[in-house]
């Protein structure tokens, strides 16, 4: 969506989630060793899994703390940042066997029962009315809205729109389609996809948004075939579900009804060839098996191999706690100063004046970027959240304002932020 991401661009090559600290930085949190973590020999993969588990734990605790609209809205912004961190860590996680990730989650107390219980509560309470939380969790906004029955006025408007659209389709019958009894009748000559798209456009109503859900095929006792769609119409902070039904006439026969060309003899030949190939492989061929026994990470070590053998990734340099603390302090002060500078941008003149300050801030941050790369992302996220003048939400708001205003016509500010 964005042409700049303040947190990322100012600290490149840091990832999106590795950005920010308070003026008095906290000591980095030590990751407790577990059997799952200890089974990974590669230090970078071990660190990746440790950071991912810490972020998952934080997400779980955030969602468990949601009890009303205020806490849901407050959790949404923090959730977005943690999900961004998990997205960044996803590349490394793909090199770790999934059962091992599950084992590490279990050791951290992130069980399926725990997460499902929280998810169920949030869904049942419609995310406590927080569309921000629903969207942060990857759900459409309407799932956090109050559900209301369609009003007669809404149905009348929709029917008018639908009949106007249906008038363009020869030989269509029925309507308006809000129930099985009033389904739109299509003949075998109609192109269902084209007509469904045409009528779908008619569902739109002024000051509302319509979102189509998955379709459902329904056969009734009379042998008729129906296709049913649900549309969720969001309007004035409330959601209304409207059904749209089609009765589809199927042709008497189609080319698909012809028997398959493959004969039983051909299938047998194919099977024989496969069996002979497996036999020729002898002891080198072994069918992969899975069982339900509990996964024991202590019995395996994780390494990353390429075409030429084991790949030894370059190791990050070691920095002292004092160096990390100094880098955190520089970063926090820089982000806080950045927020102050951008908050004062209101026109081209102030944008031009801010450009040099932004450039200087970025240079200071780049000077400690190598140190910051060695600090866990969650340490940086939590430190930034503790900074009242430069929280992730505030920085995101400033980012969106700069983009929306096209940097207030200042090419120098655009370059300072994006190059």
Coordinates of C-alpha atoms in Angstrom, one line a residue:
X1 CA 0.0 0.0 0.0
X2 CA 2.7 2.4 1.0
X3 CA 5.4 4.2 -0.9
X4 CA 7.3 4.8 2.3
X5 CA 7.4 3.1 5.7
X6 CA 9.0 5.4 8.2
X7 CA 10.1 2.7 10.5
X8 CA 11.7 0.7 7.8
X9 CA 13.2 3.3 5.5
X10 CA 15.0 5.2 8.3
X11 CA 16.7 2.1 9.6
X12 CA 17.4 0.1 6.4
X13 CA 18.7 -2.6 6.3
X14 CA 16.6 -3.2 9.4
X15 CA 13.4 -5.1 9.0
X16 CA 10.0 -3.4 9.5
X17 CA 9.7 -4.6 13.1
X18 CA 13.3 -3.7 14.2
X19 CA 12.8 -0.1 14.9
X20 CA 12.8 1.8 18.0
X21 CA 13.6 2.3 21.6
X22 CA 13.0 4.6 24.6
X23 CA 15.3 7.3 25.8
X24 CA 16.3 5.0 28.7
X25 CA 16.3 1.7 26.9
X26 CA 15.4 -1.5 28.8
X27 CA 17.8 -4.3 29.0
X28 CA 17.3 -6.8 26.2
X29 CA 15.1 -9.7 27.3
X30 CA 16.9 -13.0 27.5
X31 CA 15.2 -15.9 25.7
X32 CA 14.7 -18.9 27.9
X33 CA 16.3 -22.0 26.5
X34 CA 13.9 -24.8 25.7
X35 CA 14.4 -28.3 24.2
X36 CA 13.0 -27.1 20.9
X37 CA 15.3 -24.1 20.7
X38 CA 18.3 -26.2 21.9
X39 CA 17.7 -28.7 19.1
X40 CA 18.6 -26.1 16.4
X41 CA 22.3 -25.9 15.7
X42 CA 22.2 -22.9 13.4
X43 CA 22.4 -19.8 15.7
X44 CA 20.4 -17.6 13.2
X45 CA 17.6 -20.1 12.8
X46 CA 17.5 -20.5 16.6
X47 CA 17.3 -16.8 17.1
X48 CA 14.5 -16.6 14.4
X49 CA 12.4 -19.2 16.2
X50 CA 13.0 -17.5 19.6
X51 CA 11.9 -14.1 18.3
X52 CA 8.9 -15.7 16.6
X53 CA 7.8 -17.4 19.7
X54 CA 8.2 -14.3 21.7
X55 CA 6.1 -12.3 19.3
X56 CA 3.4 -15.1 19.3
X57 CA 3.4 -15.0 23.1
X58 CA 2.9 -11.2 23.0
X59 CA 0.1 -11.5 20.5
X60 CA -1.6 -14.2 22.6
X61 CA -1.4 -12.1 25.7
X62 CA -2.6 -9.0 23.9
X63 CA -5.7 -10.8 22.6
X64 CA -6.4 -12.3 26.0
X65 CA -6.4 -8.8 27.5
X66 CA -9.2 -7.6 25.2
X67 CA -12.4 -7.3 27.2
X68 CA -14.2 -4.3 25.7
X69 CA -14.1 -1.8 22.8
X70 CA -11.4 0.4 24.3
X71 CA -9.0 -2.5 25.0
X72 CA -9.7 -3.9 21.6
X73 CA -8.9 -0.7 19.8
X74 CA -5.7 -0.3 21.9
X75 CA -4.6 -3.9 21.1
X76 CA -5.2 -3.4 17.4
X77 CA -2.3 -1.1 16.8
X78 CA 0.2 -3.2 18.8
X79 CA -1.1 -6.3 17.0
X80 CA -0.3 -4.8 13.6
X81 CA 3.3 -4.2 14.6
X82 CA 3.8 -7.7 16.0
X83 CA 2.2 -9.3 12.9
X84 CA 4.6 -7.3 10.8
X85 CA 7.5 -8.7 12.8
X86 CA 6.1 -12.3 12.3
X87 CA 5.8 -11.6 8.6
X88 CA 9.5 -10.6 8.5
X89 CA 10.5 -13.7 10.5
X90 CA 8.4 -16.0 8.2
X91 CA 11.2 -16.4 5.7
X92 CA 13.5 -17.9 8.3
X93 CA 10.8 -20.0 9.8
X94 CA 10.2 -21.9 6.6
X95 CA 13.6 -23.6 7.1
X96 CA 12.4 -25.0 10.5
X97 CA 10.2 -28.1 10.5
X98 CA 6.7 -27.3 11.4
X99 CA 6.4 -29.9 14.2
X100 CA 9.4 -28.1 15.8
X101 CA 7.7 -24.8 15.7
X102 CA 4.6 -26.3 17.3
X103 CA 6.8 -27.8 20.0
X104 CA 8.4 -24.5 20.7
X105 CA 4.9 -22.9 20.9
X106 CA 3.7 -25.5 23.3
X107 CA 6.8 -25.0 25.5
X108 CA 6.0 -21.3 25.7
X109 CA 2.4 -22.1 26.7
X110 CA 0.8 -21.2 23.3
X111 CA -1.5 -24.2 23.0
X112 CA -4.2 -24.9 20.5
X113 CA -6.8 -24.8 23.3
X114 CA -5.6 -21.5 24.5
X115 CA -5.6 -19.7 21.1
X116 CA -8.9 -21.3 20.0
X117 CA -10.6 -20.2 23.2
X118 CA -9.5 -16.6 22.8
X119 CA -10.5 -16.6 19.1
X120 CA -13.9 -18.0 19.9
X121 CA -14.5 -15.4 22.5
X122 CA -13.5 -12.5 20.2
X123 CA -15.7 -13.9 17.4
X124 CA -18.7 -14.4 19.6
X125 CA -18.4 -10.8 20.9
X126 CA -17.8 -9.5 17.4
X127 CA -14.4 -8.2 18.3
X128 CA -16.2 -6.0 20.9
X129 CA -17.2 -3.6 18.1
X130 CA -13.6 -2.9 17.1
X131 CA -13.3 -3.0 13.3
X132 CA -9.6 -2.1 13.8
X133 CA -9.0 -5.3 15.8
X134 CA -10.9 -7.4 13.3
X135 CA -8.8 -6.0 10.4
X136 CA -5.6 -6.4 12.3
X137 CA -6.4 -10.1 12.7
X138 CA -7.0 -10.4 9.0
X139 CA -10.8 -10.4 9.1
X140 CA -13.2 -8.1 7.2
X141 CA -14.4 -5.1 9.2
X142 CA -18.1 -6.1 9.1
X143 CA -17.3 -9.0 11.5
X144 CA -17.0 -6.4 14.2
X145 CA -20.2 -4.6 13.4
X146 CA -23.6 -5.0 14.8
X147 CA -25.8 -7.3 12.7
X148 CA -29.1 -5.9 11.7
X149 CA -32.0 -7.2 9.6
X150 CA -32.4 -5.6 6.1
X151 CA -34.9 -2.8 6.3
X152 CA -37.9 -2.6 3.8
X153 CA -36.3 0.5 2.4
X154 CA -33.0 -1.2 1.7
X155 CA -34.7 -4.2 0.1
X156 CA -36.8 -1.9 -2.1
X157 CA -33.7 -0.1 -3.3
X158 CA -31.9 -3.3 -4.0
X159 CA -34.8 -4.7 -5.9
X160 CA -35.0 -1.7 -8.0
X161 CA -31.3 -1.9 -8.8
X162 CA -31.5 -5.7 -9.5
X163 CA -34.5 -5.4 -11.8
X164 CA -32.8 -2.6 -13.8
X165 CA -29.8 -4.8 -14.3
X166 CA -31.8 -8.0 -15.1
X167 CA -33.6 -6.0 -17.8
X168 CA -30.4 -6.3 -19.8
X169 CA -30.6 -10.1 -19.8
X170 CA -33.0 -11.8 -22.3
X171 CA -35.3 -14.5 -21.1
X172 CA -34.4 -14.2 -17.4
X173 CA -37.3 -14.7 -15.0
X174 CA -38.1 -14.4 -11.4
X175 CA -36.5 -12.0 -9.0
X176 CA -35.6 -10.1 -6.9
X177 CA -33.7 -13.2 -5.7
X178 CA -33.8 -12.5 -1.9
X179 CA -35.1 -16.0 -1.2
X180 CA -35.3 -19.4 -2.9
X181 CA -38.9 -18.7 -3.8
X182 CA -38.0 -15.5 -5.7
X183 CA -34.8 -16.8 -7.3
X184 CA -33.7 -15.5 -10.6
X185 CA -34.5 -18.2 -13.2
X186 CA -31.8 -18.9 -15.8
X187 CA -32.0 -21.1 -18.8
X188 CA -29.3 -23.5 -20.1
X189 CA -28.3 -20.8 -22.7
X190 CA -27.5 -18.2 -20.1
X191 CA -23.9 -17.6 -19.0
X192 CA -24.2 -17.8 -15.2
X193 CA -20.9 -16.1 -14.4
X194 CA -21.7 -13.1 -16.6
X195 CA -25.2 -12.7 -15.2
X196 CA -24.1 -13.2 -11.6
X197 CA -21.4 -10.5 -12.0
X198 CA -24.0 -8.1 -13.6
X199 CA -26.5 -8.5 -10.8
X200 CA -23.7 -8.4 -8.2
X201 CA -22.9 -4.9 -9.2
X202 CA -26.5 -3.9 -8.5
X203 CA -26.1 -4.9 -4.9
X204 CA -24.2 -1.7 -4.2
X205 CA -26.1 1.0 -2.4
X206 CA -25.1 4.6 -1.8
X207 CA -23.0 5.0 1.4
X208 CA -22.5 1.3 1.8
X209 CA -20.1 -1.5 0.9
X210 CA -21.2 -5.0 -0.2
X211 CA -18.9 -8.0 0.3
X212 CA -19.8 -11.3 -1.3
X213 CA -19.3 -14.5 0.7
X214 CA -18.7 -18.0 -0.6
X215 CA -21.5 -19.4 -2.8
X216 CA -23.5 -22.5 -2.0
X217 CA -25.1 -25.0 -4.4
X218 CA -28.5 -26.2 -3.3
X219 CA -30.5 -29.1 -4.7
X220 CA -34.1 -29.2 -3.6
X221 CA -36.5 -32.2 -3.4
X222 CA -37.9 -31.5 -6.8
X223 CA -34.5 -32.0 -8.4
X224 CA -33.9 -28.3 -9.1
X225 CA -30.5 -26.7 -8.9
X226 CA -30.0 -23.4 -7.0
X227 CA -26.9 -21.2 -6.4
X228 CA -27.1 -19.0 -3.3
X229 CA -24.8 -16.1 -2.4
X230 CA -24.7 -14.0 0.7
X231 CA -23.7 -10.3 0.6
X232 CA -22.8 -8.5 3.7
X233 CA -23.7 -4.8 3.3
X234 CA -21.8 -2.5 5.7
X235 CA -23.6 0.8 6.3
X236 CA -23.4 3.4 9.1
X237 CA -21.2 1.1 11.3
X238 CA -23.7 -1.8 11.0
X239 CA -23.8 -4.9 8.9
X240 CA -26.7 -6.5 7.1
X241 CA -26.8 -9.9 5.3
X242 CA -28.7 -10.1 2.1
X243 CA -29.2 -13.4 0.1
X244 CA -29.2 -13.6 -3.7
X245 CA -30.6 -16.8 -5.2
X246 CA -30.4 -18.2 -8.8
X247 CA -32.2 -21.2 -10.2
X248 CA -30.0 -22.7 -12.9
X249 CA -31.3 -25.0 -15.6
X250 CA -28.7 -27.6 -16.6
X251 CA -28.5 -28.9 -20.2
X252 CA -29.7 -32.5 -20.8
X253 CA -26.1 -33.6 -21.7
X254 CA -22.7 -32.2 -22.1
X255 CA -19.3 -33.3 -23.4
X256 CA -18.3 -33.8 -19.8
X257 CA -20.9 -36.7 -19.6
X258 CA -18.9 -38.8 -22.0
X259 CA -17.0 -41.7 -20.5
X260 CA -13.3 -41.1 -19.8
X261 CA -11.0 -42.1 -22.6
X262 CA -8.6 -44.0 -20.3
X263 CA -9.5 -47.7 -20.1
X264 CA -8.9 -50.1 -17.2
X265 CA -6.1 -51.7 -19.2
X266 CA -4.3 -48.4 -19.6
X267 CA -4.6 -47.7 -15.8
X268 CA -3.1 -51.2 -15.2
X269 CA -0.2 -50.4 -17.5
X270 CA 0.5 -47.2 -15.7
X271 CA 0.4 -49.0 -12.4
X272 CA 2.8 -51.7 -13.6
X273 CA 5.3 -49.1 -14.9
X274 CA 5.3 -47.4 -11.5
X275 CA 5.7 -50.6 -9.6
X276 CA 8.6 -51.7 -11.8
X277 CA 10.3 -48.3 -11.3
X278 CA 10.0 -48.6 -7.5
X279 CA 11.3 -52.2 -7.6
X280 CA 14.3 -51.1 -9.7
X281 CA 15.2 -48.6 -7.1
X282 CA 15.6 -51.4 -4.6
X283 CA 16.6 -50.5 -1.1
X284 CA 17.1 -46.9 -2.1
X285 CA 13.4 -46.4 -2.3
X286 CA 11.6 -45.9 0.9
X287 CA 8.0 -44.6 1.3
X288 CA 7.9 -41.6 3.6
X289 CA 5.9 -42.4 6.7
X290 CA 4.4 -40.3 9.4
X291 CA 3.0 -41.4 12.7
X292 CA 1.2 -39.8 15.6
X293 CA 3.9 -40.2 18.1
X294 CA 4.9 -37.1 20.0
X295 CA 7.5 -35.1 18.2
X296 CA 10.9 -35.1 20.1
X297 CA 13.0 -32.1 19.0
X298 CA 16.0 -33.4 21.0
X299 CA 16.4 -36.1 18.4
X300 CA 17.2 -33.8 15.6
X301 CA 19.3 -30.8 14.7
X302 CA 18.4 -28.2 12.1
X303 CA 20.8 -27.0 9.5
X304 CA 20.4 -25.3 6.2
X305 CA 21.8 -26.9 3.1
X306 CA 22.2 -25.6 -0.4
X307 CA 23.2 -27.3 -3.7
X308 CA 26.8 -27.3 -2.6
X309 CA 26.3 -28.6 0.9
X310 CA 25.8 -26.9 4.2
X311 CA 25.6 -23.1 3.9
X312 CA 27.3 -21.2 6.7
X313 CA 25.5 -17.9 6.9
X314 CA 27.8 -14.9 8.0
X315 CA 27.6 -14.4 11.7
X316 CA 26.6 -11.1 13.1
X317 CA 29.3 -9.2 15.0
X318 CA 29.1 -9.3 18.8
X319 CA 28.3 -6.0 20.6
X320 CA 28.6 -5.3 24.3
X321 CA 25.5 -4.5 26.4
X322 CA 26.8 -0.9 26.6
X323 CA 27.0 -0.6 22.8
X324 CA 23.5 -1.9 22.4
X325 CA 22.2 0.4 25.1
X326 CA 23.8 3.4 23.4
X327 CA 22.4 2.4 20.0
X328 CA 18.9 2.1 21.6
X329 CA 19.2 5.5 23.1
X330 CA 20.3 7.1 19.8
X331 CA 17.5 5.3 18.0
X332 CA 14.7 6.3 20.5
X333 CA 15.8 9.9 20.6
X334 CA 16.0 9.9 16.8
X335 CA 12.5 8.5 16.3
X336 CA 11.1 10.9 18.9
X337 CA 12.8 13.8 17.1
X338 CA 11.5 12.6 13.8
X339 CA 7.9 12.5 15.1
X340 CA 8.2 16.1 16.4
X341 CA 9.7 17.3 13.1
X342 CA 7.1 15.7 10.9
X343 CA 4.2 16.8 13.2
X344 CA 5.2 20.4 12.4
X345 CA 5.0 20.0 8.7
X346 CA 1.8 21.8 7.4
X347 CA 2.8 23.2 4.0
X348 CA 5.6 23.3 1.4
X349 CA 7.7 25.8 3.3
X350 CA 7.7 23.8 6.6
X351 CA 8.2 20.6 4.6
X352 CA 11.3 22.0 2.9
X353 CA 12.6 23.2 6.3
X354 CA 12.0 19.7 7.8
X355 CA 13.9 17.9 5.0
X356 CA 17.4 18.7 6.3
X357 CA 16.4 17.7 9.8
X358 CA 15.0 14.4 8.6
X359 CA 18.2 13.7 6.6
X360 CA 20.3 14.4 9.7
X361 CA 18.2 12.1 11.8
X362 CA 18.4 9.3 9.3
X363 CA 22.2 9.6 9.1
X364 CA 22.4 9.2 12.9
X365 CA 20.2 6.2 12.8
X366 CA 22.1 4.6 10.0
X367 CA 25.3 4.9 12.1
X368 CA 23.9 2.4 14.7
X369 CA 21.9 0.2 12.3
X370 CA 24.5 -2.6 12.5
X371 CA 24.1 -2.7 16.3
X372 CA 20.3 -2.5 16.1
X373 CA 20.2 -5.5 13.8
X374 CA 21.5 -7.7 16.7
X375 CA 18.8 -6.7 19.1
X376 CA 15.6 -8.8 19.2
X377 CA 12.7 -7.2 17.3
X378 CA 10.3 -7.5 20.3
X379 CA 12.8 -5.5 22.4
X380 CA 12.7 -2.7 19.9
X381 CA 8.9 -2.8 19.5
X382 CA 8.2 -2.7 23.2
X383 CA 10.8 0.1 23.7
X384 CA 9.1 2.1 21.0
X385 CA 5.7 1.6 22.5
X386 CA 7.0 2.9 25.7
X387 CA 8.0 6.1 24.0
X388 CA 5.0 8.4 24.4
X389 CA 6.1 10.8 21.6
X390 CA 7.0 8.2 19.0
X391 CA 4.6 5.2 19.3
X392 CA 4.1 3.0 16.2
X393 CA 0.6 4.4 15.9
X394 CA 1.8 8.0 15.9
X395 CA 4.5 7.2 13.3
X396 CA 2.0 5.4 11.1
X397 CA -0.3 8.3 11.3
X398 CA 2.5 10.7 10.3
X399 CA 3.5 8.4 7.4
X400 CA -0.1 8.3 6.1
X401 CA -0.4 12.1 6.3
X402 CA 2.9 12.6 4.4
X403 CA 1.8 10.3 1.7
X404 CA -1.8 11.7 1.5
X405 CA -0.5 15.2 1.1
X406 CA 2.2 14.2 -1.4
X407 CA 4.9 15.4 1.0
X408 CA 3.2 18.9 0.8
X409 CA 4.8 19.4 -2.6
X410 CA 8.3 19.2 -1.2
X411 CA 10.6 17.2 -3.3
X412 CA 13.4 17.6 -0.8
X413 CA 11.3 16.0 2.0
X414 CA 10.2 13.2 -0.3
X415 CA 13.9 12.4 -1.1
X416 CA 14.8 12.7 2.6
X417 CA 12.2 10.1 3.5
X418 CA 12.3 7.7 0.6
X419 CA 15.9 7.6 -0.7

